[in-house]
Structures are given as C-alpha cells and as structure tokens.
Coordinates of C-alpha atoms in Angstrom, one line a residue:
M1 CA -15.9 -20.6 -5.6
D2 CA -15.8 -23.5 -3.5
H3 CA -19.0 -23.0 -1.1
E4 CA -19.1 -26.0 0.7
A5 CA -15.3 -25.4 1.7
D6 CA -16.0 -21.8 2.2
A7 CA -18.6 -22.8 4.7
H8 CA -16.2 -24.2 7.2
R9 CA -13.7 -21.0 7.0
T10 CA -13.1 -18.4 9.7
D11 CA -10.7 -16.3 8.2
L12 CA -13.1 -15.1 5.0
M13 CA -12.8 -11.2 4.3
T14 CA -16.4 -10.8 4.2
I15 CA -17.9 -7.4 3.0
T16 CA -19.0 -6.3 6.1
R17 CA -15.5 -7.0 7.6
F18 CA -13.6 -5.2 4.7
V19 CA -16.1 -2.1 5.4
L20 CA -15.1 -2.3 9.0
N21 CA -11.2 -2.2 8.4
E22 CA -11.9 0.7 6.2
Q23 CA -13.7 2.5 9.1
S24 CA -11.0 1.7 11.5
K25 CA -8.6 3.7 9.3
H26 CA -10.8 6.9 10.4
P27 CA -10.7 7.4 14.3
E28 CA -13.0 9.9 14.0
S29 CA -15.7 8.1 12.4
R30 CA -18.9 7.5 13.8
G31 CA -19.7 4.2 11.7
D32 CA -22.8 6.0 9.5
F33 CA -21.0 5.7 6.5
S34 CA -20.5 1.9 6.8
I35 CA -24.2 1.8 8.0
L36 CA -25.5 3.3 4.8
L37 CA -23.4 0.6 2.8
S38 CA -24.1 -2.3 5.0
H39 CA -28.1 -1.5 4.4
I40 CA -27.0 -1.0 0.1
V41 CA -25.8 -4.2 0.2
L42 CA -28.6 -5.7 2.0
G43 CA -30.8 -4.3 -0.5
C44 CA -28.9 -6.0 -3.5
K45 CA -28.9 -9.4 -1.4
F46 CA -33.1 -8.7 -2.2
V47 CA -32.7 -7.7 -5.5
C48 CA -30.5 -10.7 -6.4
S49 CA -32.6 -13.2 -4.6
A50 CA -36.2 -11.7 -6.5
V51 CA -35.2 -9.4 -9.4
N52 CA -38.4 -7.9 -9.7
K53 CA -40.2 -4.7 -9.1
A54 CA -40.9 -6.1 -5.5
G55 CA -36.9 -6.3 -5.2
L56 CA -36.8 -2.7 -6.6
A57 CA -39.2 -1.3 -3.7
K58 CA -37.3 -3.0 -0.9
L59 CA -33.7 -1.8 -2.2
I60 CA -35.3 1.8 -2.1
G61 CA -36.7 1.2 1.1
L62 CA -33.9 -0.3 2.6
A63 CA -32.1 2.5 1.5
G64 CA -34.6 5.2 2.9
E65 CA -34.2 3.3 6.5
T66 CA -30.7 4.4 7.5
N67 CA -31.0 7.2 9.2
V68 CA -27.8 8.6 7.9
Q69 CA -29.0 9.7 4.6
C70 CA -30.7 13.3 3.3
I71 CA -31.5 12.8 -0.8
L72 CA -32.5 9.6 -2.6
V73 CA -32.3 9.8 -6.6
S74 CA -33.4 6.8 -7.9
E75 CA -33.6 5.9 -12.0
E76 CA -37.4 5.0 -11.5
D77 CA -38.5 8.1 -9.9
E78 CA -38.8 11.3 -11.5
E79 CA -38.2 14.1 -8.4
A80 CA -35.9 13.6 -5.9
I81 CA -36.7 12.0 -2.4
F82 CA -36.1 13.9 0.5
V83 CA -35.9 11.9 3.8
E84 CA -38.2 13.3 6.8
P85 CA -36.1 15.7 9.0
S86 CA -36.5 13.0 12.0
K87 CA -34.6 10.6 9.7
R88 CA -32.3 12.9 8.0
G89 CA -28.6 12.2 7.9
K90 CA -25.7 14.0 6.0
Y91 CA -25.6 11.6 2.7
C92 CA -26.8 11.4 -0.6
V93 CA -27.3 8.5 -2.5
V94 CA -27.7 8.0 -6.4
F95 CA -28.8 4.8 -8.1
D96 CA -30.2 3.0 -10.9
P97 CA -32.1 0.0 -9.0
L98 CA -31.9 -2.4 -11.8
D99 CA -29.8 -1.3 -14.9
G100 CA -30.6 -3.3 -17.8
S101 CA -33.7 -4.4 -16.7
S102 CA -35.3 -4.9 -20.4
N103 CA -32.5 -7.7 -21.1
I104 CA -34.4 -9.7 -17.8
D105 CA -36.5 -12.1 -20.0
C106 CA -33.4 -13.2 -22.0
G107 CA -31.4 -14.2 -18.9
V108 CA -28.5 -11.4 -19.5
S109 CA -26.7 -10.4 -16.6
I110 CA -28.4 -6.7 -15.0
G111 CA -27.1 -4.9 -12.0
T112 CA -27.5 -2.1 -9.6
I113 CA -25.6 0.9 -9.6
F114 CA -25.0 3.4 -6.9
G115 CA -22.9 6.6 -5.8
I116 CA -22.5 8.1 -2.4
Y117 CA -22.3 12.0 -2.0
M118 CA -22.1 14.2 1.5
M119 CA -23.8 17.2 2.2
K120 CA -22.0 20.1 1.3
D121 CA -22.6 21.7 4.7
S122 CA -25.4 21.6 7.4
H123 CA -28.4 23.0 6.3
E124 CA -32.0 22.2 4.9
P125 CA -30.8 19.6 2.0
T126 CA -31.7 21.3 -1.6
L127 CA -31.0 19.7 -5.0
D128 CA -27.6 21.2 -5.2
D129 CA -26.4 18.9 -2.3
V130 CA -27.0 16.1 -5.4
L131 CA -25.8 17.7 -8.4
Q132 CA -22.2 17.8 -7.6
P133 CA -19.5 16.9 -9.8
G134 CA -18.6 13.1 -9.8
N135 CA -15.1 13.7 -7.9
N136 CA -17.3 14.9 -5.3
M137 CA -18.2 11.4 -4.5
L138 CA -17.4 9.4 -1.6
A139 CA -18.2 5.9 -2.8
A140 CA -19.8 4.3 -5.7
G141 CA -20.0 0.9 -6.7
Y142 CA -22.5 -2.2 -8.5
C143 CA -24.0 -5.3 -8.0
M144 CA -24.3 -7.6 -11.0
Y145 CA -27.2 -10.3 -10.8
G146 CA -26.1 -13.4 -13.3
S147 CA -24.4 -16.8 -13.0
S148 CA -23.2 -15.1 -9.8
C149 CA -23.8 -12.1 -7.7
T150 CA -21.0 -10.0 -8.0
L151 CA -20.6 -6.7 -5.8
V152 CA -17.9 -4.1 -7.1
L153 CA -17.3 -1.3 -4.7
S154 CA -14.7 1.7 -4.3
T155 CA -14.9 4.1 -1.1
G156 CA -11.9 6.1 -2.9
S157 CA -8.8 3.9 -2.2
G158 CA -9.2 1.4 -5.0
V159 CA -11.8 -1.0 -6.2
N160 CA -12.7 -4.6 -4.8
G161 CA -15.0 -7.2 -6.1
F162 CA -17.1 -9.5 -3.7
T163 CA -19.2 -12.5 -5.2
L164 CA -21.8 -13.6 -2.8
D165 CA -21.6 -16.8 -1.3
P166 CA -25.3 -18.6 -1.1
S167 CA -24.1 -21.1 1.4
L168 CA -23.2 -18.3 3.8
G169 CA -25.5 -15.3 2.7
E170 CA -22.3 -13.2 2.7
F171 CA -20.4 -11.3 -0.1
I172 CA -16.9 -12.8 0.0
L173 CA -13.8 -10.8 -1.3
T174 CA -12.7 -12.6 -4.5
H175 CA -10.9 -9.4 -6.7
P176 CA -9.1 -7.9 -4.0
D177 CA -7.4 -4.4 -5.4
I178 CA -9.0 -4.7 -9.4
K179 CA -6.3 -2.9 -11.7
I180 CA -7.5 -2.6 -15.6
P181 CA -5.0 -3.2 -18.1
K182 CA -3.1 0.0 -19.4
K183 CA -4.4 -1.2 -22.8
G184 CA -6.9 -3.8 -23.7
K185 CA -7.9 -5.8 -27.0
I186 CA -11.9 -5.2 -26.7
Y187 CA -14.1 -2.6 -27.6
S188 CA -17.9 -2.0 -26.8
V189 CA -20.4 -0.2 -28.1
N190 CA -23.7 -0.5 -30.1
E191 CA -22.6 -0.7 -34.0
G192 CA -26.3 -0.4 -34.7
N193 CA -26.0 3.5 -34.6
A194 CA -23.1 3.9 -36.0
K195 CA -24.7 6.0 -39.1
N196 CA -25.8 8.5 -36.3
W197 CA -22.1 8.9 -34.6
D198 CA -20.1 11.5 -34.5
G199 CA -16.6 12.0 -36.7
P200 CA -14.1 10.7 -34.1
T201 CA -16.4 8.0 -32.6
A202 CA -16.7 6.7 -36.0
K203 CA -13.1 7.0 -36.6
Y204 CA -12.0 5.2 -33.6
V205 CA -14.5 2.0 -34.3
E206 CA -13.0 1.8 -38.0
K207 CA -9.6 1.8 -36.2
C208 CA -10.4 -0.7 -34.0
K209 CA -11.7 -2.7 -36.8
F210 CA -9.1 -2.1 -39.5
P211 CA -5.5 -1.1 -38.0
K212 CA -2.9 0.7 -40.1
D213 CA 0.2 -0.1 -37.5
G214 CA 0.4 -3.5 -38.3
S215 CA -1.5 -4.8 -35.0
S216 CA -4.2 -6.9 -34.7
P217 CA -7.9 -5.7 -34.7
K218 CA -9.8 -5.3 -31.3
S219 CA -12.3 -7.5 -30.6
L220 CA -16.0 -6.2 -30.4
R221 CA -18.3 -7.2 -27.3
Y222 CA -21.5 -5.5 -26.8
I223 CA -24.1 -6.9 -24.0
G224 CA -26.5 -4.1 -24.0
S225 CA -26.6 -3.8 -20.2
M226 CA -23.9 -1.3 -18.7
V227 CA -23.5 -3.1 -16.0
A228 CA -22.3 -6.6 -17.7
D229 CA -20.0 -4.7 -20.2
V230 CA -18.5 -2.4 -17.7
H231 CA -17.6 -5.2 -15.6
R232 CA -16.0 -7.1 -18.6
T233 CA -14.3 -4.1 -19.2
L234 CA -12.9 -3.5 -15.9
L235 CA -11.6 -6.9 -15.7
Y236 CA -10.1 -7.7 -19.2
G237 CA -9.8 -3.9 -20.2
G238 CA -10.3 -2.2 -23.4
I239 CA -13.0 0.5 -23.9
F240 CA -16.8 0.9 -23.2
M241 CA -18.6 3.3 -25.5
Y242 CA -22.0 5.2 -25.6
P243 CA -21.4 8.2 -27.9
R244 CA -24.2 10.8 -28.5
D245 CA -25.5 10.4 -31.9
K246 CA -28.3 12.1 -33.9
K247 CA -31.0 10.7 -32.1
S248 CA -29.3 11.2 -28.8
P249 CA -27.3 14.3 -29.2
N250 CA -26.8 14.5 -25.4
G251 CA -25.8 11.0 -25.3
K252 CA -28.3 8.3 -23.5
L253 CA -27.1 7.7 -20.2
R254 CA -27.5 9.5 -17.0
V255 CA -24.8 11.3 -15.3
L256 CA -25.6 10.9 -11.6
Y257 CA -26.2 7.2 -11.4
E258 CA -25.0 5.6 -14.5
V259 CA -21.8 8.0 -15.7
F260 CA -20.6 9.1 -12.5
P261 CA -20.6 6.1 -10.2
M262 CA -18.7 4.0 -13.4
S263 CA -16.2 6.9 -14.3
F264 CA -15.1 6.6 -10.3
L265 CA -14.8 2.9 -10.1
M266 CA -12.9 3.3 -13.5
E267 CA -10.4 5.7 -12.5
Q268 CA -9.9 4.3 -9.1
A269 CA -8.8 1.0 -11.2
G270 CA -6.2 2.9 -13.0
G271 CA -8.4 3.7 -16.2
Q272 CA -10.2 6.7 -17.2
S273 CA -13.5 8.3 -18.3
F274 CA -14.0 10.7 -20.9
T275 CA -17.3 12.5 -22.3
G276 CA -16.3 13.6 -25.8
K277 CA -15.2 16.7 -24.6
Q278 CA -13.9 16.8 -21.1
R279 CA -12.9 14.6 -17.8
A280 CA -16.5 13.2 -16.9
L281 CA -15.9 13.2 -13.3
D282 CA -15.7 17.0 -13.9
L283 CA -19.3 17.5 -15.2
V284 CA -21.6 19.3 -13.4
P285 CA -24.8 18.2 -13.9
K286 CA -27.9 20.8 -13.8
K287 CA -30.8 18.5 -13.2
I288 CA -31.0 14.9 -11.7
H289 CA -31.7 12.9 -14.7
E290 CA -29.4 14.8 -17.2
R291 CA -27.4 12.3 -19.4
S292 CA -24.1 12.3 -21.4
P293 CA -21.9 10.7 -23.7
I294 CA -19.3 8.4 -22.1
F295 CA -15.8 6.6 -23.5
L296 CA -14.7 4.9 -20.4
G297 CA -11.9 1.9 -20.0
S298 CA -8.0 1.3 -20.0
Y299 CA -6.1 4.3 -19.8
D300 CA -4.4 4.4 -23.4
D301 CA -7.6 3.2 -25.4
V302 CA -9.3 6.3 -24.0
E303 CA -6.2 8.3 -24.8
E304 CA -6.8 7.4 -28.2
I305 CA -10.1 8.5 -28.7
K306 CA -9.6 11.7 -26.5
A307 CA -6.9 12.5 -29.3
L308 CA -9.8 12.3 -31.8
F309 CA -11.9 14.4 -30.2
Y310 CA -9.2 17.0 -29.8
A311 CA -7.9 16.9 -33.4
A312 CA -11.3 17.4 -34.8
E313 CA -12.1 20.5 -32.2
E314 CA -8.9 21.9 -33.6
K315 CA -10.3 21.6 -37.0
K316 CA -13.7 23.7 -36.2
E317 CA -11.1 26.4 -35.1

C-alpha cells in the first residue's frame, strides 16, 4: 500500500464508509449495528498499537460502551458479562481478544476474533441468547496484527478485507469480495499430535503427503496462530485442521469465538467448515467455552475429509 499517495486520495473505501453503505441497504436500520462495528474496529486499533493486557482491557471496555449490546463473552473471562440495564441493547458479542498470544514474544502474527448475534426476542437476557448455532450469526470477523494490521469482516453478504493505513489511521478496503479457491495446495495442522489423531484425519494427511492419483503433494504450512493460519487459507486456499485427539477428545478450539466466526467467514467466501460429524455452523453450544474439532477451508478439500469421516462411520455400522 502506498501510504503517501493514499493520504491525498478522497475516494478511498474506508471501513466506516463501507459499513455505512451496507447500512443504507436496510432502510429500517437505526444504526445500532453500525455503531457496534465501529467500536469493535476502534478496539482493534488500540490492540494493534499496543498488543498487551492494557490493549485487551481497552477492547473489552470499548465493546461494553456502545449501549447496543446486552451480553459479552470473552475468552479472557470465565463467566459471560451481562451489560447493566441502563446501557443494554439487543446484540450479543463473542470474542477472543488476543488469539495466539503465546506467540507474542517470537513476533508471529496474532489477532482478535469476534462474532455478533442478536437477542432472540425482547426479554431479560440469559445465556440462551448467546448459546445459539453459528448460522444465526449476523456478522463475524478477525483482525490480524503482524507486518500489517488487517481486518477481515463479513456481515452475511460476502467477505471483505481492510488494511490499516497508519498515515490516515483508517482501515482501507484492500481485499474486496474475498473468494477462497475451490481447491488448494496447502494443508495446515499440528503434525506433532499425529500419533493421537483419529483414523480419518491420519488418512487425509497421508493422502496430502503421498497422493496416489499422480497429483503433486500438498505443502504443509502451520504457524500455530489460528488467525494467521486461517487468513492464509482464506486467501490461498487449502485446509486448516484442528482435529480431536486422545489428549483433547472434544477438540481444542472454542466454539463460540473461534470455530463459529472462522466458519462463518469461510462459508461466506465459498468454502466449508466441518467438525468431523456435521457442518460446524449447525452446532448448538451448551457452554460458553465449549470446544470442538474443526476442519475448514476450500470446498473440495473439506469434501475430501468429510468423505473419509462418513466412510469411517459406515464401517462402524
């Protein structure tokens, strides 16, 4: 991005302008959803400028200051946060403020993941309002902090990517209408857990490395930061996997603020997301920090691993 040239342009599509354009497509809108998104974006800017605990506190604080949401669920808090009645709105926000934080000291890209639901109806909010299937999400996204600060967002009509221009202090649309390739050449998984995998996962990875149809092997790319691994998968295609294993029989990634937002984005970009048993967005979580296995990425690649899981189920029967 040419920051100096952009500083003199007036036709840039900023994320604020983009959100307002989307709002104009809904004449009945009161702007509450746009206000919530703008506060999340501002929180991401704070975290980008200071990726530390103070930044996390600021992100959580900003999400709670909008007067348009009723429940917040954060990876950092054991219990859900219910907004006081005088500041309560109709939206539920779920987020992982700093995914991949264990990688901070080695300079690996990390990020914030978020999803937004609407309350089921007008009543005193309860956990049931946030324990909804992922396909009820209104919006989802992530902000990746690395060599550049990139925010990827979907409000249910495609996926768009924005890059923070430090000279303007604005996120600029740099990746409009992201579409994941139908099939990719990369697989992403922690092979250090291979001895504990289930049969279908082990077979799929073996097929990636030693294809028997004459095709080239897939390349392994695994960063260990979900935001970075999913971002690469979204742009270049392929599959990201975090399967269940003997150490983590229920999977390791959290459903509400990791599996659901990333699955929502992947489907909006034309890919798929699968748990090993069902479409990920059809899950109905029973706890706010529930975990699940996940396989997401290019449509054809996820189809291949789905076929292996279904074949394994048929053998059991």
